[in-house]
């Protein structure tokens, strides 16, 4: 597939806490790093997202006494999975994986509002509050988004579906992703992405 000047590689949350040994580790999560580094060489535009939670974030199980990680609670904006404390601002866990090539990349931080989680690179979990990334890309004339990163069934999934909803042509590169697969979430995510018109590409 030919990569065009109007294409973007959107790299989702390749941070220490999502890699082996991290607070919310995705199995084999660090395996995406060499794939993404290879892919990034082919793109003129690369954006990295970074989960960036304040301490005591409302999505943390520790913020809800009597709950445990991976339980679901109802928030003002709807159901919310509770997570272990992860990607807390300024901590080693929030840092990008040390082998991830970041020199040419631009940055989009998300999840920094304490009262609401943000899986998608484009919207908070209320599905209404924008991060500003869409406008940033549109103003620069970028029209097709290739996604890779962590995790396939959460932040990659939500970002891809929102990209389509916003009118971007959207491709998920499967070799550059790994999943949590919580109670069948991976299968549901692929089905949701297909329904939204997201293209699924094994590699690039």
GROMACS .gro file of N, CA and C in nm, residues 16-130:
model
  345
   16UNK      N    1   0.509   0.249   2.943
   16UNK     CA    2   0.562   0.143   3.029
   16UNK      C    3   0.453   0.068   3.105
   17UNK      N    4   0.351   0.138   3.153
   17UNK     CA    5   0.248   0.071   3.232
   17UNK      C    6   0.164  -0.027   3.150
   18UNK      N    7   0.166  -0.015   3.017
   18UNK     CA    8   0.092  -0.108   2.932
   18UNK      C    9   0.181  -0.219   2.876
   19UNK      N   10   0.308  -0.216   2.911
   19UNK     CA   11   0.403  -0.316   2.864
   19UNK      C   12   0.435  -0.413   2.977
   20UNK      N   13   0.493  -0.530   2.947
   20UNK     CA   14   0.523  -0.628   3.052
   20UNK      C   15   0.597  -0.566   3.170
   21UNK      N   16   0.549  -0.595   3.292
   21UNK     CA   17   0.604  -0.537   3.413
   21UNK      C   18   0.533  -0.411   3.458
   22UNK      N   19   0.444  -0.359   3.373
   22UNK     CA   20   0.372  -0.236   3.407
   22UNK      C   21   0.247  -0.263   3.488
   23UNK      N   22   0.185  -0.154   3.536
   23UNK     CA   23   0.070  -0.165   3.625
   23UNK      C   24  -0.054  -0.222   3.555
   24UNK      N   25  -0.064  -0.203   3.424
   24UNK     CA   26  -0.177  -0.253   3.347
   24UNK      C   27  -0.123  -0.317   3.219
   25UNK      N   28  -0.037  -0.415   3.239
   25UNK     CA   29   0.040  -0.473   3.128
   25UNK      C   30  -0.049  -0.549   3.030
   26UNK      N   31  -0.027  -0.524   2.904
   26UNK     CA   32  -0.088  -0.599   2.795
   26UNK      C   33   0.008  -0.711   2.758
   27UNK      N   34  -0.041  -0.833   2.750
   27UNK     CA   35   0.045  -0.946   2.717
   27UNK      C   36   0.118  -0.919   2.585
   28UNK      N   37   0.250  -0.933   2.588
   28UNK     CA   38   0.332  -0.915   2.467
   28UNK      C   39   0.327  -0.770   2.417
   29UNK      N   40   0.290  -0.677   2.505
   29UNK     CA   41   0.272  -0.539   2.462
   29UNK      C   42   0.396  -0.476   2.403
   30UNK      N   43   0.513  -0.512   2.456
   30UNK     CA   44   0.635  -0.451   2.404
   30UNK      C   45   0.672  -0.499   2.265
   31UNK      N   46   0.605  -0.604   2.217
   31UNK     CA   47   0.633  -0.655   2.082
   31UNK      C   48   0.591  -0.556   1.973
   32UNK      N   49   0.507  -0.459   2.008
   32UNK     CA   50   0.465  -0.362   1.907
   32UNK      C   51   0.574  -0.260   1.879
   33UNK      N   52   0.671  -0.246   1.967
   33UNK     CA   53   0.768  -0.138   1.955
   33UNK      C   54   0.851  -0.148   1.827
   34UNK      N   55   0.916  -0.262   1.796
   34UNK     CA   56   0.992  -0.266   1.670
   34UNK      C   57   0.904  -0.253   1.547
   35UNK      N   58   0.783  -0.302   1.555
   35UNK     CA   59   0.691  -0.289   1.441
   35UNK      C   60   0.660  -0.141   1.417
   36UNK      N   61   0.626  -0.070   1.523
   36UNK     CA   62   0.593   0.072   1.510
   36UNK      C   63   0.714   0.152   1.465
   37UNK      N   64   0.831   0.122   1.517
   37UNK     CA   65   0.952   0.193   1.475
   37UNK      C   66   0.976   0.175   1.325
   38UNK      N   67   0.951   0.054   1.276
   38UNK     CA   68   0.966   0.028   1.131
   38UNK      C   69   0.862   0.105   1.051
   39UNK      N   70   0.738   0.101   1.096
   39UNK     CA   71   0.631   0.170   1.025
   39UNK      C   72   0.655   0.320   1.020
   40UNK      N   73   0.702   0.375   1.131
   40UNK     CA   74   0.717   0.521   1.140
   40UNK      C   75   0.812   0.576   1.036
   41UNK      N   76   0.906   0.495   0.991
   41UNK     CA   77   1.001   0.540   0.890
   41UNK      C   78   0.933   0.571   0.757
   42UNK      N   79   0.814   0.516   0.737
   42UNK     CA   80   0.745   0.531   0.609
   42UNK      C   81   0.650   0.650   0.605
   43UNK      N   82   0.627   0.713   0.720
   43UNK     CA   83   0.529   0.820   0.729
   43UNK      C   84   0.595   0.956   0.749
   44UNK      N   85   0.541   1.057   0.683
   44UNK     CA   86   0.587   1.193   0.705
   44UNK      C   87   0.529   1.250   0.834
   45UNK      N   88   0.418   1.191   0.879
   45UNK     CA   89   0.349   1.242   0.998
   45UNK      C   90   0.321   1.128   1.096
   46UNK      N   91   0.367   1.143   1.220
   46UNK     CA   92   0.345   1.044   1.326
   46UNK      C   93   0.297   1.118   1.451
   47UNK      N   94   0.186   1.074   1.507
   47UNK     CA   95   0.137   1.128   1.633
   47UNK      C   96   0.137   1.017   1.737
   48UNK      N   97   0.192   1.046   1.854
   48UNK     CA   98   0.189   0.953   1.967
   48UNK      C   99   0.086   1.000   2.068
   49UNK      N  100  -0.003   0.910   2.110
   49UNK     CA  101  -0.090   0.945   2.223
   49UNK      C  102  -0.026   0.893   2.351
   50UNK      N  103  -0.057   0.963   2.459
   50UNK     CA  104  -0.001   0.929   2.589
   50UNK      C  105  -0.110   0.941   2.694
   51UNK      N  106  -0.145   0.827   2.756
   51UNK     CA  107  -0.237   0.829   2.869
   51UNK      C  108  -0.170   0.910   2.980
   52UNK      N  109  -0.242   1.006   3.039
   52UNK     CA  110  -0.176   1.103   3.127
   52UNK      C  111  -0.270   1.139   3.241
   53UNK      N  112  -0.285   1.044   3.334
   53UNK     CA  113  -0.385   1.057   3.440
   53UNK      C  114  -0.329   1.129   3.563
   54UNK      N  115  -0.406   1.220   3.620
   54UNK     CA  116  -0.368   1.272   3.751
   54UNK      C  117  -0.384   1.163   3.857
   55UNK      N  118  -0.310   1.174   3.966
   55UNK     CA  119  -0.326   1.079   4.077
   55UNK      C  120  -0.471   1.084   4.125
   56UNK      N  121  -0.524   0.967   4.162
   56UNK     CA  122  -0.661   0.961   4.210
   56UNK      C  123  -0.765   0.973   4.100
   57UNK      N  124  -0.728   0.942   3.977
   57UNK     CA  125  -0.822   0.954   3.865
   57UNK      C  126  -0.948   0.870   3.890
   58UNK      N  127  -1.060   0.918   3.841
   58UNK     CA  128  -1.189   0.852   3.868
   58UNK      C  129  -1.202   0.715   3.805
   59UNK      N  130  -1.117   0.681   3.709
   59UNK     CA  131  -1.122   0.548   3.647
   59UNK      C  132  -1.042   0.444   3.726
   60UNK      N  133  -0.972   0.486   3.831
   60UNK     CA  134  -0.892   0.394   3.911
   60UNK      C  135  -0.981   0.325   4.015
   61UNK      N  136  -0.964   0.195   4.030
   61UNK     CA  137  -1.041   0.122   4.132
   61UNK      C  138  -1.014   0.177   4.272
   62UNK      N  139  -0.892   0.226   4.295
   62UNK     CA  140  -0.858   0.280   4.427
   62UNK      C  141  -0.938   0.406   4.461
   63UNK      N  142  -1.000   0.468   4.361
   63UNK     CA  143  -1.082   0.586   4.386
   63UNK      C  144  -1.225   0.550   4.424
   64UNK      N  145  -1.257   0.420   4.424
   64UNK     CA  146  -1.392   0.373   4.455
   64UNK      C  147  -1.382   0.265   4.562
   65UNK      N  148  -1.387   0.301   4.688
   65UNK     CA  149  -1.372   0.203   4.797
   65UNK      C  150  -1.469   0.086   4.782
   66UNK      N  151  -1.416  -0.033   4.807
   66UNK     CA  152  -1.497  -0.153   4.798
   66UNK      C  153  -1.502  -0.216   4.661
   67UNK      N  154  -1.434  -0.156   4.564
   67UNK     CA  155  -1.430  -0.213   4.429
   67UNK      C  156  -1.292  -0.272   4.401
   68UNK      N  157  -1.284  -0.345   4.291
   68UNK     CA  158  -1.158  -0.406   4.248
   68UNK      C  159  -1.135  -0.374   4.101
   69UNK      N  160  -1.009  -0.375   4.057
   69UNK     CA  161  -0.982  -0.352   3.916
   69UNK      C  162  -1.063  -0.447   3.826
   70UNK      N  163  -1.106  -0.393   3.714
   70UNK     CA  164  -1.180  -0.462   3.608
   70UNK      C  165  -1.329  -0.477   3.638
   71UNK      N  166  -1.374  -0.429   3.754
   71UNK     CA  167  -1.517  -0.416   3.775
   71UNK      C  168  -1.569  -0.297   3.694
   72UNK      N  169  -1.699  -0.295   3.672
   72UNK     CA  170  -1.762  -0.184   3.600
   72UNK      C  171  -1.851  -0.106   3.695
   73UNK      N  172  -1.841   0.025   3.691
   73UNK     CA  173  -1.928   0.111   3.769
   73UNK      C  174  -2.000   0.206   3.673
   74UNK      N  175  -2.103   0.270   3.722
   74UNK     CA  176  -2.176   0.367   3.641
   74UNK      C  177  -2.130   0.507   3.679
   75UNK      N  178  -2.081   0.578   3.580
   75UNK     CA  179  -2.040   0.717   3.599
   75UNK      C  180  -2.146   0.806   3.535
   76UNK      N  181  -2.130   0.935   3.548
   76UNK     CA  182  -2.227   1.029   3.491
   76UNK      C  183  -2.241   1.010   3.340
   77UNK      N  184  -2.134   0.966   3.274
   77UNK     CA  185  -2.135   0.949   3.129
   77UNK      C  186  -2.164   0.806   3.086
   78UNK      N  187  -2.189   0.714   3.181
   78UNK     CA  188  -2.221   0.576   3.146
   78UNK      C  189  -2.130   0.476   3.213
   79UNK      N  190  -2.129   0.350   3.167
   79UNK     CA  191  -2.047   0.246   3.228
   79UNK      C  192  -1.898   0.277   3.215
   80UNK      N  193  -1.825   0.247   3.319
   80UNK     CA  194  -1.680   0.270   3.321
   80UNK      C  195  -1.611   0.150   3.384
   81UNK      N  196  -1.521   0.086   3.311
   81UNK     CA  197  -1.436  -0.017   3.369
   81UNK      C  198  -1.336   0.049   3.463
   82UNK      N  199  -1.319  -0.011   3.580
   82UNK     CA  200  -1.221   0.040   3.676
   82UNK      C  201  -1.087  -0.029   3.653
   83UNK      N  202  -0.980   0.049   3.659
   83UNK     CA  203  -0.847  -0.002   3.626
   83UNK      C  204  -0.754   0.009   3.746
   84UNK      N  205  -0.647  -0.068   3.748
   84UNK     CA  206  -0.540  -0.040   3.843
   84UNK      C  207  -0.485   0.101   3.817
   85UNK      N  208  -0.431   0.164   3.920
   85UNK     CA  209  -0.367   0.294   3.898
   85UNK      C  210  -0.260   0.277   3.790
   86UNK      N  211  -0.264   0.362   3.687
   86UNK     CA  212  -0.168   0.348   3.578
   86UNK      C  213  -0.147   0.482   3.508
   87UNK      N  214  -0.033   0.496   3.445
   87UNK     CA  215   0.001   0.615   3.364
   87UNK      C  216  -0.027   0.744   3.440
   88UNK      N  217   0.016   0.747   3.565
   88UNK     CA  218  -0.001   0.868   3.646
   88UNK      C  219   0.103   0.972   3.602
   89UNK      N  220   0.057   1.092   3.585
   89UNK     CA  221   0.141   1.199   3.531
   89UNK      C  222   0.277   1.207   3.599
   90UNK      N  223   0.381   1.208   3.519
   90UNK     CA  224   0.516   1.226   3.570
   90UNK      C  225   0.584   1.102   3.623
   91UNK      N  226   0.513   0.986   3.623
   91UNK     CA  227   0.573   0.863   3.675
   91UNK      C  228   0.643   0.786   3.563
   92UNK      N  229   0.728   0.692   3.603
   92UNK     CA  230   0.796   0.608   3.505
   92UNK      C  231   0.696   0.526   3.425
   93UNK      N  232   0.586   0.486   3.488
   93UNK     CA  233   0.486   0.407   3.417
   93UNK      C  234   0.419   0.482   3.305
   94UNK      N  235   0.410   0.613   3.316
   94UNK     CA  236   0.347   0.695   3.213
   94UNK      C  237   0.441   0.724   3.096
   95UNK      N  238   0.570   0.701   3.115
   95UNK     CA  239   0.668   0.730   3.011
   95UNK      C  240   0.653   0.634   2.894
   96UNK      N  241   0.692   0.679   2.776
   96UNK     CA  242   0.694   0.591   2.660
   96UNK      C  243   0.796   0.480   2.681
   97UNK      N  244   0.770   0.365   2.619
   97UNK     CA  245   0.867   0.255   2.622
   97UNK      C  246   1.003   0.307   2.575
   98UNK      N  247   1.107   0.267   2.644
   98UNK     CA  248   1.240   0.325   2.618
   98UNK      C  249   1.292   0.299   2.478
   99UNK      N  250   1.242   0.193   2.413
   99UNK     CA  251   1.290   0.162   2.278
   99UNK      C  252   1.202   0.221   2.168
  100UNK      N  253   1.093   0.289   2.207
  100UNK     CA  254   1.005   0.350   2.107
  100UNK      C  255   1.073   0.474   2.048
  101UNK      N  256   1.078   0.480   1.918
  101UNK     CA  257   1.139   0.594   1.851
  101UNK      C  258   1.041   0.712   1.855
  102UNK      N  259   1.079   0.820   1.922
  102UNK     CA  260   0.990   0.935   1.940
  102UNK      C  261   1.044   1.063   1.876
  103UNK      N  262   1.160   1.058   1.814
  103UNK     CA  263   1.226   1.181   1.769
  103UNK      C  264   1.141   1.262   1.672
  104UNK      N  265   1.075   1.195   1.578
  104UNK     CA  266   1.001   1.265   1.473
  104UNK      C  267   0.853   1.282   1.509
  105UNK      N  268   0.814   1.234   1.625
  105UNK     CA  269   0.671   1.225   1.655
  105UNK      C  270   0.616   1.352   1.718
  106UNK      N  271   0.487   1.371   1.696
  106UNK     CA  272   0.409   1.475   1.763
  106UNK      C  273   0.331   1.407   1.875
  107UNK      N  274   0.267   1.485   1.961
  107UNK     CA  275   0.215   1.428   2.084
  107UNK      C  276   0.073   1.473   2.111
  108UNK      N  277  -0.010   1.379   2.158
  108UNK     CA  278  -0.145   1.410   2.203
  108UNK      C  279  -0.167   1.340   2.337
  109UNK      N  280  -0.182   1.416   2.445
  109UNK     CA  281  -0.206   1.356   2.576
  109UNK      C  282  -0.357   1.348   2.601
  110UNK      N  283  -0.398   1.241   2.672
  110UNK     CA  284  -0.540   1.220   2.699
  110UNK      C  285  -0.557   1.162   2.839
  111UNK      N  286  -0.681   1.167   2.887
  111UNK     CA  287  -0.710   1.115   3.020
  111UNK      C  288  -0.664   1.203   3.133
  112UNK      N  289  -0.639   1.332   3.103
  112UNK     CA  290  -0.586   1.421   3.207
  112UNK      C  291  -0.695   1.491   3.287
  113UNK      N  292  -0.822   1.475   3.245
  113UNK     CA  293  -0.932   1.529   3.325
  113UNK      C  294  -0.968   1.426   3.432
  114UNK      N  295  -0.961   1.465   3.557
  114UNK     CA  296  -0.971   1.368   3.666
  114UNK      C  297  -1.108   1.302   3.674
  115UNK      N  298  -1.213   1.367   3.623
  115UNK     CA  299  -1.347   1.317   3.642
  115UNK      C  300  -1.396   1.226   3.528
  116UNK      N  301  -1.314   1.210   3.423
  116UNK     CA  302  -1.360   1.131   3.309
  116UNK      C  303  -1.242   1.062   3.243
  117UNK      N  304  -1.264   0.937   3.201
  117UNK     CA  305  -1.159   0.863   3.133
  117UNK      C  306  -1.161   0.897   2.985
  118UNK      N  307  -1.056   0.860   2.915
  118UNK     CA  308  -1.046   0.889   2.773
  118UNK      C  309  -0.972   0.775   2.705
  119UNK      N  310  -1.047   0.682   2.643
  119UNK     CA  311  -0.984   0.576   2.565
  119UNK      C  312  -0.941   0.629   2.429
  120UNK      N  313  -1.029   0.705   2.367
  120UNK     CA  314  -1.007   0.751   2.230
  120UNK      C  315  -0.908   0.867   2.224
  121UNK      N  316  -0.835   0.873   2.115
  121UNK     CA  317  -0.748   0.988   2.090
  121UNK      C  318  -0.829   1.111   2.051
  122UNK      N  319  -0.959   1.092   2.020
  122UNK     CA  320  -1.040   1.201   1.967
  122UNK      C  321  -1.146   1.254   2.063
  123UNK      N  322  -1.196   1.167   2.152
  123UNK     CA  323  -1.303   1.209   2.243
  123UNK      C  324  -1.281   1.149   2.381
  124UNK      N  325  -1.328   1.222   2.483
  124UNK     CA  326  -1.336   1.165   2.617
  124UNK      C  327  -1.444   1.057   2.617
  125UNK      N  328  -1.453   0.982   2.726
  125UNK     CA  329  -1.548   0.870   2.731
  125UNK      C  330  -1.695   0.911   2.738
  126UNK      N  331  -1.721   1.041   2.748
  126UNK     CA  332  -1.861   1.083   2.735
  126UNK      C  333  -1.904   1.086   2.589
  127UNK      N  334  -1.808   1.063   2.498
  127UNK     CA  335  -1.831   1.057   2.353
  127UNK      C  336  -1.866   1.193   2.295
  128UNK      N  337  -1.851   1.300   2.374
  128UNK     CA  338  -1.888   1.434   2.328
  128UNK      C  339  -1.773   1.535   2.339
  129UNK      N  340  -1.690   1.521   2.442
  129UNK     CA  341  -1.585   1.620   2.467
  129UNK      C  342  -1.464   1.589   2.379
  130UNK      N  343  -1.432   1.675   2.283
  130UNK     CA  344  -1.321   1.646   2.192
  130UNK      C  345  -1.186   1.674   2.255
   0.00000   0.00000   0.00000
